[in-house]
Coordinates of C-alpha atoms in Angstrom, one line a residue:
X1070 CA -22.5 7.0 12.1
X1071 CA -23.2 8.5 8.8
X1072 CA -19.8 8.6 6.4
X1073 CA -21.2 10.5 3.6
X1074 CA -24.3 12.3 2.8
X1075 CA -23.5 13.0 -1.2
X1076 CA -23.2 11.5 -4.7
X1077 CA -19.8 11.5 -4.7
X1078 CA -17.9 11.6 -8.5
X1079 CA -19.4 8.4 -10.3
X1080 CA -18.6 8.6 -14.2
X1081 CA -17.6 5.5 -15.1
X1082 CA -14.0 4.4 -15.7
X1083 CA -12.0 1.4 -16.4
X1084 CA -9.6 2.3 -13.3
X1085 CA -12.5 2.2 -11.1
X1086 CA -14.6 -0.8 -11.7
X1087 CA -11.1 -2.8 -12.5
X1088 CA -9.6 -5.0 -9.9
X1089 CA -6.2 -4.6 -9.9
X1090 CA -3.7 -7.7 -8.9
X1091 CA -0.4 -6.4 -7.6
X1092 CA 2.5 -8.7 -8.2
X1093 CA 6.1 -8.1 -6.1
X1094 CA 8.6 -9.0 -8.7
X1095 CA 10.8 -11.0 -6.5
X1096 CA 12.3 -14.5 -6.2
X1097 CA 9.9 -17.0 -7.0
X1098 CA 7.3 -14.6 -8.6
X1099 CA 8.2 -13.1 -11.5
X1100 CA 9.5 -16.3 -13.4
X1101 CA 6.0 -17.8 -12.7
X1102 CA 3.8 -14.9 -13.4
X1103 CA 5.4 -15.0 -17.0
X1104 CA 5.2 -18.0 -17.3
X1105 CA 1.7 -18.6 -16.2
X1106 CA 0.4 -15.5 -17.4
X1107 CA 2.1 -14.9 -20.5
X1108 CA 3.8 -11.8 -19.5
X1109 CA 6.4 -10.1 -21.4
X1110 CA 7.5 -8.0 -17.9
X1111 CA 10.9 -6.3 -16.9
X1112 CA 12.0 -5.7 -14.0
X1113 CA 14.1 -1.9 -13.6
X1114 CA 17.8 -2.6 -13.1
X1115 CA 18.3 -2.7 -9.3
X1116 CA 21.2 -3.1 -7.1
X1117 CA 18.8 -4.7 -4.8
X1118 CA 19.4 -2.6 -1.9
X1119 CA 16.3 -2.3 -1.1
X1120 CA 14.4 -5.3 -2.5
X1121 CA 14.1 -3.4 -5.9
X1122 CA 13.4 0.2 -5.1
X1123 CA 16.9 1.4 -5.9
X1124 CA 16.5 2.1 -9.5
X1125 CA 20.0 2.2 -11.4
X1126 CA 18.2 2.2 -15.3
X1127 CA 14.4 3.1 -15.5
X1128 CA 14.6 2.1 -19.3
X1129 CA 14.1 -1.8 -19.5
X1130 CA 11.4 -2.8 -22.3
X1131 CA 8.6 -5.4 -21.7
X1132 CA 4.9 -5.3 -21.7
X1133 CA 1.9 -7.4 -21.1
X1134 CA 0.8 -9.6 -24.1
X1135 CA -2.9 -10.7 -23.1
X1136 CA -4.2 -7.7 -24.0
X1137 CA -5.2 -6.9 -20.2
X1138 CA -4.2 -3.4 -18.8
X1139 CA -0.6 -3.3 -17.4
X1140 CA 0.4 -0.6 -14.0
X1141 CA 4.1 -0.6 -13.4
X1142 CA 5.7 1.2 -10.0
X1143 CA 6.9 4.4 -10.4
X1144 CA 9.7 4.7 -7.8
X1145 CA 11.2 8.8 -8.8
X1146 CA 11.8 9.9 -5.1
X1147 CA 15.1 8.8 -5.6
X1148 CA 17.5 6.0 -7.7
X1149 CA 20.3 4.3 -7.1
X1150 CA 23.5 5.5 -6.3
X1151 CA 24.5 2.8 -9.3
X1152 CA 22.5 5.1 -11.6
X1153 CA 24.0 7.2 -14.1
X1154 CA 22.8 10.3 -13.2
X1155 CA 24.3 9.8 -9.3
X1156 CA 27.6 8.4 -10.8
X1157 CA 27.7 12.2 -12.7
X1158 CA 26.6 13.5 -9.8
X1159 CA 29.3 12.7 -7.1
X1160 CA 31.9 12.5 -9.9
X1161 CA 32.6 16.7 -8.8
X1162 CA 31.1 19.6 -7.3
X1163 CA 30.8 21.1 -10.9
X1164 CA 29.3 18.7 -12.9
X1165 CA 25.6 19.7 -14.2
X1166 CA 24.0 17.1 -12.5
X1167 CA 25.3 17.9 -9.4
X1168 CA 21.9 19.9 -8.7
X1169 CA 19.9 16.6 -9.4
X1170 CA 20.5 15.7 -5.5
X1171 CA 20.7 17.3 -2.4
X1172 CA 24.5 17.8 -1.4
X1173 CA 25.8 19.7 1.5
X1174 CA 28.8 20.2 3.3
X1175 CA 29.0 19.3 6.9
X1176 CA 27.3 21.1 9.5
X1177 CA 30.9 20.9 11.5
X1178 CA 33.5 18.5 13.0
X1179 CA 33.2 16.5 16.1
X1180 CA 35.9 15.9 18.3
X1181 CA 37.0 12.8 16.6
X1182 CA 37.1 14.8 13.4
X1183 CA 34.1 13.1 12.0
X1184 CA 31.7 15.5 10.0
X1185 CA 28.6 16.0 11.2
X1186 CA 25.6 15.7 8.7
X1187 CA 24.0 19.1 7.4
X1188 CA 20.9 18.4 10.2
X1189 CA 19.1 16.0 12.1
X1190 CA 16.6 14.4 9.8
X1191 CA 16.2 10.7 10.7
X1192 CA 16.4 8.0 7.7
X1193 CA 13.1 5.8 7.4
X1194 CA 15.5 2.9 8.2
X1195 CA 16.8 4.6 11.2
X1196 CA 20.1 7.0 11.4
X1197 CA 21.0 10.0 9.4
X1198 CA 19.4 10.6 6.4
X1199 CA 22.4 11.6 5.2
X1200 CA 25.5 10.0 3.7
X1201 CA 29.0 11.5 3.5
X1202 CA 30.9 11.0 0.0
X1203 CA 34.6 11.3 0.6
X1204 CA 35.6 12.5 -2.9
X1205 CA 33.7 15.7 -2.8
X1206 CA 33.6 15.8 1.2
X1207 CA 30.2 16.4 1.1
X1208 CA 27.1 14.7 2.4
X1209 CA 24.0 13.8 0.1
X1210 CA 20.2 13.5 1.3
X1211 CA 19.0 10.0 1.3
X1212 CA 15.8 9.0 3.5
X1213 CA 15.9 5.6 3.0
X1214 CA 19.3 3.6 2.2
X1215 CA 22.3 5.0 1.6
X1216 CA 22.3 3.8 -1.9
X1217 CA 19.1 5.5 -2.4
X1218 CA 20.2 8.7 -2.9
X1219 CA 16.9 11.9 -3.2
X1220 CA 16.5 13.4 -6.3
X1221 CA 16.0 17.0 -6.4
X1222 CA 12.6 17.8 -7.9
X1223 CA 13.2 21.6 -7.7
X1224 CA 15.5 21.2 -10.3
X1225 CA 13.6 21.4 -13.9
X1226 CA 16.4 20.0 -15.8
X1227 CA 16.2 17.0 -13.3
X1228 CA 12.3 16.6 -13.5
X1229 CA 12.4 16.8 -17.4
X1230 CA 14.9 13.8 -17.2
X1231 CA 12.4 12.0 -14.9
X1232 CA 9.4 12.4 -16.7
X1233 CA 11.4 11.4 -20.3
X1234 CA 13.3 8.5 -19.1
X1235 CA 10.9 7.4 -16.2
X1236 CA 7.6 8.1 -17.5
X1237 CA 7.6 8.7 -21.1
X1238 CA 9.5 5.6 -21.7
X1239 CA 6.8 3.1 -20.0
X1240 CA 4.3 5.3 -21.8
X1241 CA 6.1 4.6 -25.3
X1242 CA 5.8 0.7 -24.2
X1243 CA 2.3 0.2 -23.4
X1244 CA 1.6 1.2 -19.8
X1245 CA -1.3 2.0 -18.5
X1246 CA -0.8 3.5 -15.3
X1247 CA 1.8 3.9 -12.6
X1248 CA 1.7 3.4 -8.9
X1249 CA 3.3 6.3 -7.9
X1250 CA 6.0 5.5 -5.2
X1251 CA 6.4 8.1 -1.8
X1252 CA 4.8 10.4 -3.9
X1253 CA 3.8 12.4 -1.2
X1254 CA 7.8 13.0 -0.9
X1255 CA 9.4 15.3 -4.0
X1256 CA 9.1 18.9 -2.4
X1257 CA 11.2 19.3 0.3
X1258 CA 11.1 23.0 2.3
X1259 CA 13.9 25.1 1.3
X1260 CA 16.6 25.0 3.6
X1261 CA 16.4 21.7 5.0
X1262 CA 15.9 22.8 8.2
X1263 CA 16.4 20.7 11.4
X1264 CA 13.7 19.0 12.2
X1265 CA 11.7 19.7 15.5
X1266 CA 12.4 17.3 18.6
X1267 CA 10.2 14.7 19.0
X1268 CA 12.1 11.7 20.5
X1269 CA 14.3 13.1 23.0
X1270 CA 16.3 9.7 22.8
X1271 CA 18.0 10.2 19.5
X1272 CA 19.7 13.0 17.9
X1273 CA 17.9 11.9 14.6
X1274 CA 14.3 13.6 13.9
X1275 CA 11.5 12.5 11.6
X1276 CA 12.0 14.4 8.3
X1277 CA 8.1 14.8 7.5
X1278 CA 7.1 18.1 8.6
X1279 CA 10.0 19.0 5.8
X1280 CA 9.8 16.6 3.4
X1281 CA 6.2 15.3 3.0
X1282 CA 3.8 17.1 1.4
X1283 CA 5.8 20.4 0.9
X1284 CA 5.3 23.8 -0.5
X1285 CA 5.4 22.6 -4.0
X1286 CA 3.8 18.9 -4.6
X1287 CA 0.8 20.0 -6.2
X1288 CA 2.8 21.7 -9.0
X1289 CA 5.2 18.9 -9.3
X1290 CA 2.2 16.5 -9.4
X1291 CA 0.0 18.7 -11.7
X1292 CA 2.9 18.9 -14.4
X1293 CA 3.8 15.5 -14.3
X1294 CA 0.0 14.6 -14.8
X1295 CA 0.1 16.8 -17.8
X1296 CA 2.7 14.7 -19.4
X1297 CA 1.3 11.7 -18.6
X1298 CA -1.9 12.8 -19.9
X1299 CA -0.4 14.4 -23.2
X1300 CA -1.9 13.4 -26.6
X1301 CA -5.4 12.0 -25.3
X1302 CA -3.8 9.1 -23.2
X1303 CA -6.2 7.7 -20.9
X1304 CA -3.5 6.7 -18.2
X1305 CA -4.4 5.7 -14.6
X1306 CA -2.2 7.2 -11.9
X1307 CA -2.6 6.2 -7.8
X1308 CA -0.4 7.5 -5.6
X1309 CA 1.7 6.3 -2.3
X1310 CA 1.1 9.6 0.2
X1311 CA 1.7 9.4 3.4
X1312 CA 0.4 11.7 6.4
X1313 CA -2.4 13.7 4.1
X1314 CA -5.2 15.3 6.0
X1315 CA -8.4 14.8 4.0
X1316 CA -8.0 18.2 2.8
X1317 CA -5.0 17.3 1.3
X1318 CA -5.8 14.1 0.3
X1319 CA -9.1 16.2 -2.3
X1320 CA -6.2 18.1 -3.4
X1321 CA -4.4 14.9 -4.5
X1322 CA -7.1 13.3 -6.2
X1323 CA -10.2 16.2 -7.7
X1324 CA -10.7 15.0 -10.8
X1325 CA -10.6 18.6 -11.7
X1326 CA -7.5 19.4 -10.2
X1327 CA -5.2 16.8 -12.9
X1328 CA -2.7 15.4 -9.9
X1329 CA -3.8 11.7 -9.5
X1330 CA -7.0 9.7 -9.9
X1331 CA -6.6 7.7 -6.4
X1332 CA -4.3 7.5 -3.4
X1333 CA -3.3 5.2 -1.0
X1334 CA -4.8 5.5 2.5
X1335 CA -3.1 3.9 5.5
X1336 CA -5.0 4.6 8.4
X1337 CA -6.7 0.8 8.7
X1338 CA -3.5 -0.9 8.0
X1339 CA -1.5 1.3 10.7
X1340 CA -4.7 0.3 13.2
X1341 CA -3.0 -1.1 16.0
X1342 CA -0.2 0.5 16.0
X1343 CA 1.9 3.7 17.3
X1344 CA 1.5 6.7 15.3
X1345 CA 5.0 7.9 16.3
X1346 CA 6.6 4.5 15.3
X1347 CA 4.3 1.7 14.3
X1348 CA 6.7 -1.2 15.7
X1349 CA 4.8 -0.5 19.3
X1350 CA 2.0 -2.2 19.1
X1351 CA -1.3 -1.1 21.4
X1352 CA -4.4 -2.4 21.6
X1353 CA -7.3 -1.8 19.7
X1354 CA -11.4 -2.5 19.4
X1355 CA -13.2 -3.5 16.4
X1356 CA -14.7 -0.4 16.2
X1357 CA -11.2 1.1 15.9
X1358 CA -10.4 -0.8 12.5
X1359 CA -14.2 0.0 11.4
X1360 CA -14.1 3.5 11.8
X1361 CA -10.0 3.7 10.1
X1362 CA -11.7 1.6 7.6
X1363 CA -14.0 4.6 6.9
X1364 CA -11.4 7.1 6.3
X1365 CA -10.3 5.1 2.9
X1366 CA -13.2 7.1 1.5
X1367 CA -14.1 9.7 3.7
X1368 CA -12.8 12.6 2.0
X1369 CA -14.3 11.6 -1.7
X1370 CA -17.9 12.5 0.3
X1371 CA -19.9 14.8 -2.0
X1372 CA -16.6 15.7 -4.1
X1373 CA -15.2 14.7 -8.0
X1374 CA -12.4 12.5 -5.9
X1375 CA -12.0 8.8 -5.7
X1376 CA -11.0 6.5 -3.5
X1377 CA -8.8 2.8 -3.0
X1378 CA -9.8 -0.1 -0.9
X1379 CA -7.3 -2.9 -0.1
X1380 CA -5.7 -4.9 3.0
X1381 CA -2.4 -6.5 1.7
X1382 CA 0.4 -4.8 -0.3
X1383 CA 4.3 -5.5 -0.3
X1384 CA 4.3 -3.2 2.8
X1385 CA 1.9 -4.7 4.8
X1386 CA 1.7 -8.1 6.5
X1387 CA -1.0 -10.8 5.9
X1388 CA -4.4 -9.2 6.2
X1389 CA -6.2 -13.1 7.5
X1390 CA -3.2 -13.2 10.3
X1391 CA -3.9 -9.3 10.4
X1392 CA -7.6 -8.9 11.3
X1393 CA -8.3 -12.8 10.7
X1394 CA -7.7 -16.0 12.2
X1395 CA -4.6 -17.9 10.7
X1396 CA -5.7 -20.7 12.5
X1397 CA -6.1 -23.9 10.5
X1398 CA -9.7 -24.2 11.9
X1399 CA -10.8 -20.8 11.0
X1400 CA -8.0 -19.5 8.4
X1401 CA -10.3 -20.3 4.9
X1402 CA -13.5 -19.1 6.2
X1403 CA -11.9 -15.7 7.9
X1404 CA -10.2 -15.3 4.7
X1405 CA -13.2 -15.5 2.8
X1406 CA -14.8 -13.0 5.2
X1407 CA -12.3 -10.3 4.5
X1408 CA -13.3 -11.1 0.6
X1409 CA -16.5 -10.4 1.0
X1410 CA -15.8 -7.2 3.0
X1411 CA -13.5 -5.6 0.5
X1412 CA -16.0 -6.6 -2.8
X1413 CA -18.4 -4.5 -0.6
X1414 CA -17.0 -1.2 -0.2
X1415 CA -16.4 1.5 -2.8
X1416 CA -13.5 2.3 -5.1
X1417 CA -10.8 0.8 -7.0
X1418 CA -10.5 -2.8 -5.9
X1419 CA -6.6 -4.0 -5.3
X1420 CA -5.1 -7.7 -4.1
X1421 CA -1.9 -8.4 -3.6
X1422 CA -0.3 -11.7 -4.5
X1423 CA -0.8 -14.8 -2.6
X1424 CA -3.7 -12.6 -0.8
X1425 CA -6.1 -14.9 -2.7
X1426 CA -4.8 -17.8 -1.5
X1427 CA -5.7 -16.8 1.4
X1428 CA -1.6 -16.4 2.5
X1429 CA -0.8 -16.3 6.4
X1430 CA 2.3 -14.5 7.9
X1431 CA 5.1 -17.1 8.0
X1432 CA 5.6 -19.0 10.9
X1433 CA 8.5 -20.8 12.8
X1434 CA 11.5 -18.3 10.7
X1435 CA 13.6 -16.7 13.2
X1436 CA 12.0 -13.0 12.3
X1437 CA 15.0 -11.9 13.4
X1438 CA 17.5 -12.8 10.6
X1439 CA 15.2 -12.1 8.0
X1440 CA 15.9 -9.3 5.4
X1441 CA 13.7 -6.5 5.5
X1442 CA 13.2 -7.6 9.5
X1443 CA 16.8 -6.6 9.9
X1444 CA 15.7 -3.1 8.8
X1445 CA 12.9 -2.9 11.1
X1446 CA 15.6 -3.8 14.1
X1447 CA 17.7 -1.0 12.8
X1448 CA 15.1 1.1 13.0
X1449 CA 14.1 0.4 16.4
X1450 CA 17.4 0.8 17.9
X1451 CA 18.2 3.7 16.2
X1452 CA 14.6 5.0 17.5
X1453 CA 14.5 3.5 20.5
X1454 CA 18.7 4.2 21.2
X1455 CA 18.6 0.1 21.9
X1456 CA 22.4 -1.2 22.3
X1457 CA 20.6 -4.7 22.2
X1458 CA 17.5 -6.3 20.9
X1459 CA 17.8 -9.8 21.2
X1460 CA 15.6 -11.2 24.2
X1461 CA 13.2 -8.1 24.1
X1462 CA 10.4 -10.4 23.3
X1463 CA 7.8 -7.7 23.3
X1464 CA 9.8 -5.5 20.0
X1465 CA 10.1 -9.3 18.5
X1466 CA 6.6 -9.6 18.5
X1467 CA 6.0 -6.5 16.9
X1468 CA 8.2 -7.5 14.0
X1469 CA 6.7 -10.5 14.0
X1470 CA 3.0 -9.4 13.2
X1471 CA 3.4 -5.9 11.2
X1472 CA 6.9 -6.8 9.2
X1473 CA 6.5 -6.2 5.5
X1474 CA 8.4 -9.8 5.1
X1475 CA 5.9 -11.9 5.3
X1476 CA 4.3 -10.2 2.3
X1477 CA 7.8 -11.2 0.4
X1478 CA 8.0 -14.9 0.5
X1479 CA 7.9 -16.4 -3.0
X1480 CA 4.5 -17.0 -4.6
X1481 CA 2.9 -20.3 -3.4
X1482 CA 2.6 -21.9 -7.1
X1483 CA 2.3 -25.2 -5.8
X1484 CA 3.9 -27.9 -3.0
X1485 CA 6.2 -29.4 -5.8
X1486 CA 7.5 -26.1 -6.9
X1487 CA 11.5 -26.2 -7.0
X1488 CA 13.9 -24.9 -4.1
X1489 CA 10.5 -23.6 -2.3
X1490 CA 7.8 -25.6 -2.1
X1491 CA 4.5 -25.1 -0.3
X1492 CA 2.2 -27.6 1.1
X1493 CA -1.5 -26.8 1.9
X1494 CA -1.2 -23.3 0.8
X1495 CA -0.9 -22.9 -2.8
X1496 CA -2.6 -22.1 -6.4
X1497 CA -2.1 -25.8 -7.8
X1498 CA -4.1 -27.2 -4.8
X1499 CA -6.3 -24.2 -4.4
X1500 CA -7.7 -24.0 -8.1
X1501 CA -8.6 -27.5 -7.6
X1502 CA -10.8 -27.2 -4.3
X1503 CA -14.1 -25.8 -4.8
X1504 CA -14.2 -24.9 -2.0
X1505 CA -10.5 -22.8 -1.5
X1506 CA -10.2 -19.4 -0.9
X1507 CA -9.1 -18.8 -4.6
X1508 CA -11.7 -20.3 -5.6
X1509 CA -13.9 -17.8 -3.3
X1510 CA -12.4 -15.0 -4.4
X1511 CA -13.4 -15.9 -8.0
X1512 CA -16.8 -15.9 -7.0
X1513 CA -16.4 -12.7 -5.3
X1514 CA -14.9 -10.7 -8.1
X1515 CA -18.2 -11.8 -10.3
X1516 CA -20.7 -10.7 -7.3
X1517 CA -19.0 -7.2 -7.4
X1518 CA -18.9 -6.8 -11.2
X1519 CA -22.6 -7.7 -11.8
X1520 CA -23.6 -5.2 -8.9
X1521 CA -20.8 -2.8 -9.7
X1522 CA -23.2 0.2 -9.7
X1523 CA -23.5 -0.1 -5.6
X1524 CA -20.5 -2.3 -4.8
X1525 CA -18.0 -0.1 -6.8
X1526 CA -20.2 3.3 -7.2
X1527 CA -22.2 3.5 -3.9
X1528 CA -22.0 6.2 -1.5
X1529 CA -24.0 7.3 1.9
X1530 CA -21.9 4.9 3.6
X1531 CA -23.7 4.4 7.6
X1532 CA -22.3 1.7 9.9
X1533 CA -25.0 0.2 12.2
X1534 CA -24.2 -0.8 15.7
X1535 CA -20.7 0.8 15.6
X1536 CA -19.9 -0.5 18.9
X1537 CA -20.5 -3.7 18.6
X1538 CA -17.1 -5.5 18.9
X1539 CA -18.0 -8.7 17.2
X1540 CA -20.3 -7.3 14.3
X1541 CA -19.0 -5.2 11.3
X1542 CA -22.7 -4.3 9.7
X1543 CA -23.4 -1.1 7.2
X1544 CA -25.2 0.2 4.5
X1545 CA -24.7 2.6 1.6
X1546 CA -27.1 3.5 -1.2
X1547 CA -26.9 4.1 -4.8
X1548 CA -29.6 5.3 -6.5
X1549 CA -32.8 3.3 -5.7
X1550 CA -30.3 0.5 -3.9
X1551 CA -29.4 -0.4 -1.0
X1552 CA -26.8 -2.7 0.2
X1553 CA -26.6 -3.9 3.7
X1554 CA -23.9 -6.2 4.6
X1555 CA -23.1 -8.0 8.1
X1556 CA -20.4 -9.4 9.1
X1557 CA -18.8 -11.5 12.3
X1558 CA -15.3 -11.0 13.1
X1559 CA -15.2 -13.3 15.6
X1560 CA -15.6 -17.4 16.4
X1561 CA -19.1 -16.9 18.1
X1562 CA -22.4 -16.8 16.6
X1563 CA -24.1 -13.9 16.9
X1564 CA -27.1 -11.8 16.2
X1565 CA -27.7 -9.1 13.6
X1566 CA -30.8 -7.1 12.5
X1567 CA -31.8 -5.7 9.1
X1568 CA -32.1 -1.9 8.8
X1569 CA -35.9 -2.0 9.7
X1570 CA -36.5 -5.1 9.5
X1571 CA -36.9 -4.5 6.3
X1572 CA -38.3 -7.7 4.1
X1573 CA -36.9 -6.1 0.8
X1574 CA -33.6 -7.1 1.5
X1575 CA -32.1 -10.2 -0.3
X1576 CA -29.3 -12.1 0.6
X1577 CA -27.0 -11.9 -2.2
X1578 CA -23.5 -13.1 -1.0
X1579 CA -21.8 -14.5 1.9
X1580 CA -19.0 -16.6 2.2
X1581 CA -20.9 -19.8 3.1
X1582 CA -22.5 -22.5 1.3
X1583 CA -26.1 -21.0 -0.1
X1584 CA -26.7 -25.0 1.4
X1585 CA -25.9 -24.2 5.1
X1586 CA -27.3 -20.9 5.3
X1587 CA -30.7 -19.7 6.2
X1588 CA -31.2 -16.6 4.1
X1589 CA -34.4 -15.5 6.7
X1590 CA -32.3 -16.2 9.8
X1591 CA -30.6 -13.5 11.7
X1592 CA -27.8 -15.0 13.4
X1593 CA -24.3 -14.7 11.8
X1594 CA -21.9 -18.4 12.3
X1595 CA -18.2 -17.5 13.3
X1596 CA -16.8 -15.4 10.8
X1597 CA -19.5 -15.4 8.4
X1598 CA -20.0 -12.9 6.2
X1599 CA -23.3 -11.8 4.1
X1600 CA -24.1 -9.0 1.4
X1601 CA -27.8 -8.3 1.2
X1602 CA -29.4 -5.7 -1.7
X1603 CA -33.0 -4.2 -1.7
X1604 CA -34.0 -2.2 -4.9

């Protein structure tokens, strides 16, 4: 199965070959990475509604101070109801920022006398997405919390003050690049329809044929690439956008174009999962994640796009308990597999926190009282019109595997750490053990930047044996190279052959000792992983 067949876009930029280390500013992290690092970072003034992403002030000054390059999150969808802007807002149905969000009157009254939101769109964390103010008696559009109210991007007196207060002033301090939050959500269709039926169990309907990639995102985008990109800057921009068709996904990111230089893809996270709500879980083949895998950087075939390639973010759960084994036999060496995986593929490199620890989903914490857990269960009743979850073991396991928590526990920093300490797991320990899965990754990062022409750059992308649901084995090309790579997702050894038996290959990487490993042998030891070249 051939991916591409083209030289895809390949002139060289920072943002590309770069590997970029995400960092969730939470309890336990923050303090340390400033500490450790050196960091002069601020975090926007939140609430904390919703773990940070209710914005009530973008305008909070810090910067890095190593001289390395700096991305902050970008979170314009919506603020805070704490924000300024919102507290002028709701103050009347006159003021001049009313415009700035969505407010409607009610749709009617029901017999209780209760009014009924303007339509049926569903929140992201389950109910209306709408929340009723009783000063102005009128509801405003929120599709996450109700203290995250949507700001209305066809407003041009409301984008202006995004892009001065939210942008320009990060650009003013130093930034070089924005993760750009839901950005797949600022153009809503006119009307705010109601949304088709699609669960006939709730009255509340997914929002996204309305509200995700609408009628005008690829203006909004393009002008707010333009002032990011004013005066010569050389900012890198990647975007969160959800449900894009390739097609759409070119759109986002043609160099030519001037919207973003990389999105986020979500197909191989969601692998395993319910496209209609991603708390059932189904089963699911290796050949499944491989071919997901593939979509990361499908569309960029033959085009001036680019592509991402990660497994953990604050979203998404532990990628060793994921598509590993967080067992304490095989957690290191599975770890270190996925390592050598994602140094292998093509595009910009990200790892979240803790992720090079090799991190595993928490384990014994009743899932069910934890923070953003509690969402999920919302959700799922709201969903699922559940009048009780406790004892359905099977939704509990769900939560248990996929919930964005476990990617929120306080950095490991080391087992003597105050009020959370971590024992086995942590960078103290880790940085001293050659043999650690920090330690891996180190090596990992330096295999990928000495071959970055083929590890970063490469393209014709062609799995071998796609079946095989123990073996994840490819190549891809660049130039006169060729890089094979072979690798056993699974606690069996197995066998492997190199693309006609080629003898120009070279094993260049793998994730055991060089002292345990017979480069001319062509059986694979549980989860091992290797990276060949031939020039």
């Amino acid at each position: 199965m051939t991916i591409s067949s083209a030289h895809p876009e390949t002139e060289p930029k920072w943002w590309k070959e770069a590997t970029i280390y995400q960092i969730y500013p939470a309890i336990g992290v923050h303090q340390g990475a400033w500490r450790r690092c050196h960091l002069d970072l601020a975090i926007y003034d939140s609430p904390q509604d919703d773990m940070g992403y209710d914005i009530a002030n973008y305008e909070r000054s810090g910067q890095p101070t190593l001289g390395m390059k700096f991305i902050t999150d970008l979170v314009i969808n919506h603020c805070s109801s704490e924000h300024e802007w919102f507290k002028e807002s709701r103050s009347s149905k006159t003021n001049p920022k009313r415009d700035w969000f969505f407010w409607r009157p009610p749709k009617g009254y029901d017999a209780e006398g209760k009014p009924i939101p303007p339509n049926n769109w569903r929140s992201y964390f389950g109910g209306s997405a709408w929340t009723f103010d009783e000063k102005t008696q009128e509801f405003y559009l929120r599709l996450f919390c109700s203290t995250q109210p949507d700001l209305n991007w066809e407003n041009e007196d409301c984008r202006k003050a995004i892009y001065e207060s939210a942008v320009g002033y990060w650009l003013d301090h130093g930034v070089d690049g924005f993760r750009i939050d839901v950005g797949s959500l600022y153009s809503k269709v006119a009307g705010l329809p109601d949304a088709p039926v699609i669960d006939e169990n709730s009255k509340w309907q997914p929002s996204d044929p309305f509200t995700m990639n609408g009628p005008r995102i690829h203006e909004f985008h393009q002008e707010m690439n333009k002032f990011i990109m004013k005066d010569g800057r050389e900012i890198m921009t990647v975007g969160e956008m959800q449900h894009a068709t390739d097609e759409t996904k070119r759109l986002y990111t043609s160099a030519s174009r001037h919207e973003l230089n990389e999105l986020f893809n979500f197909s191989h996270t969601d692998v395993g999962t319910s496209p209609k709500f991603r708390q059932n879980l189904i089963p699911y083949e290796l050949k499944d994640w491989k071919v997901a895998l593939a979509e990361l950087f499908r569309y960029v075939n033959g085009t001036d796009c680019w592509s991402t390639i990660y497994l953990e973010n604050h979203d998404q759960p532990r990628s060793i308990t994921r598509f590993g084994d967080d067992s304490p036999k095989n957690r290191v060496i599975s770890g270190k597999l996925l390592s050598v995986l994602l140094v292998s593929l093509s595009g910009t490199l990200y790892v979240y926190q803790g992720q090079e620890l090799g991190e595993i989903n928490f384990k014994n914490w009743p899932i069910e009282n934890t923070r953003m857990s509690k969402l999920e269960i919302t959700m799922m009743r709201s969903r699922k019109s559940m009048e009780k979850l406790e004892g359905d073991e099977e939704v509990l396991e769900a939560i248990a595997l996929i919930s964005r928590d476990h990617a929120r526990t306080p950095m490991q920093w080391s087992c003597e750490e105050p009020n959370a300490g971590f024992s086995g797991i942590n960078a103290e320990d880790e940085s001293k053990d050659p043999n650690s899965v920090l330690n891996f990754w180190k090596e990992a990062l330096r295999f990928r930047k000495a071959h970055k022409d083929i590890t970063v750059y490469g393209y014709d992308f062609e799995f071998i044996d796609l079946d095989n649901k123990k073996l994840f084995s490819f190549t891809k090309k660049y130039d006169n190279k060729t890089l094979f790579a072979a690798l056993n997702f699974s606690s069996d050894s197995i066998d492997f052959t190199i693309p006609n038996n080629s003898s120009s290959f070279k094993l260049e990487f793998g994730n055991y000792p060089r002292s345990e490993v017979d480069a001319s042998s062509r059986t694979l030891k549980p989860w091992e992983g290797r990276i060949y070249i031939s020039e």
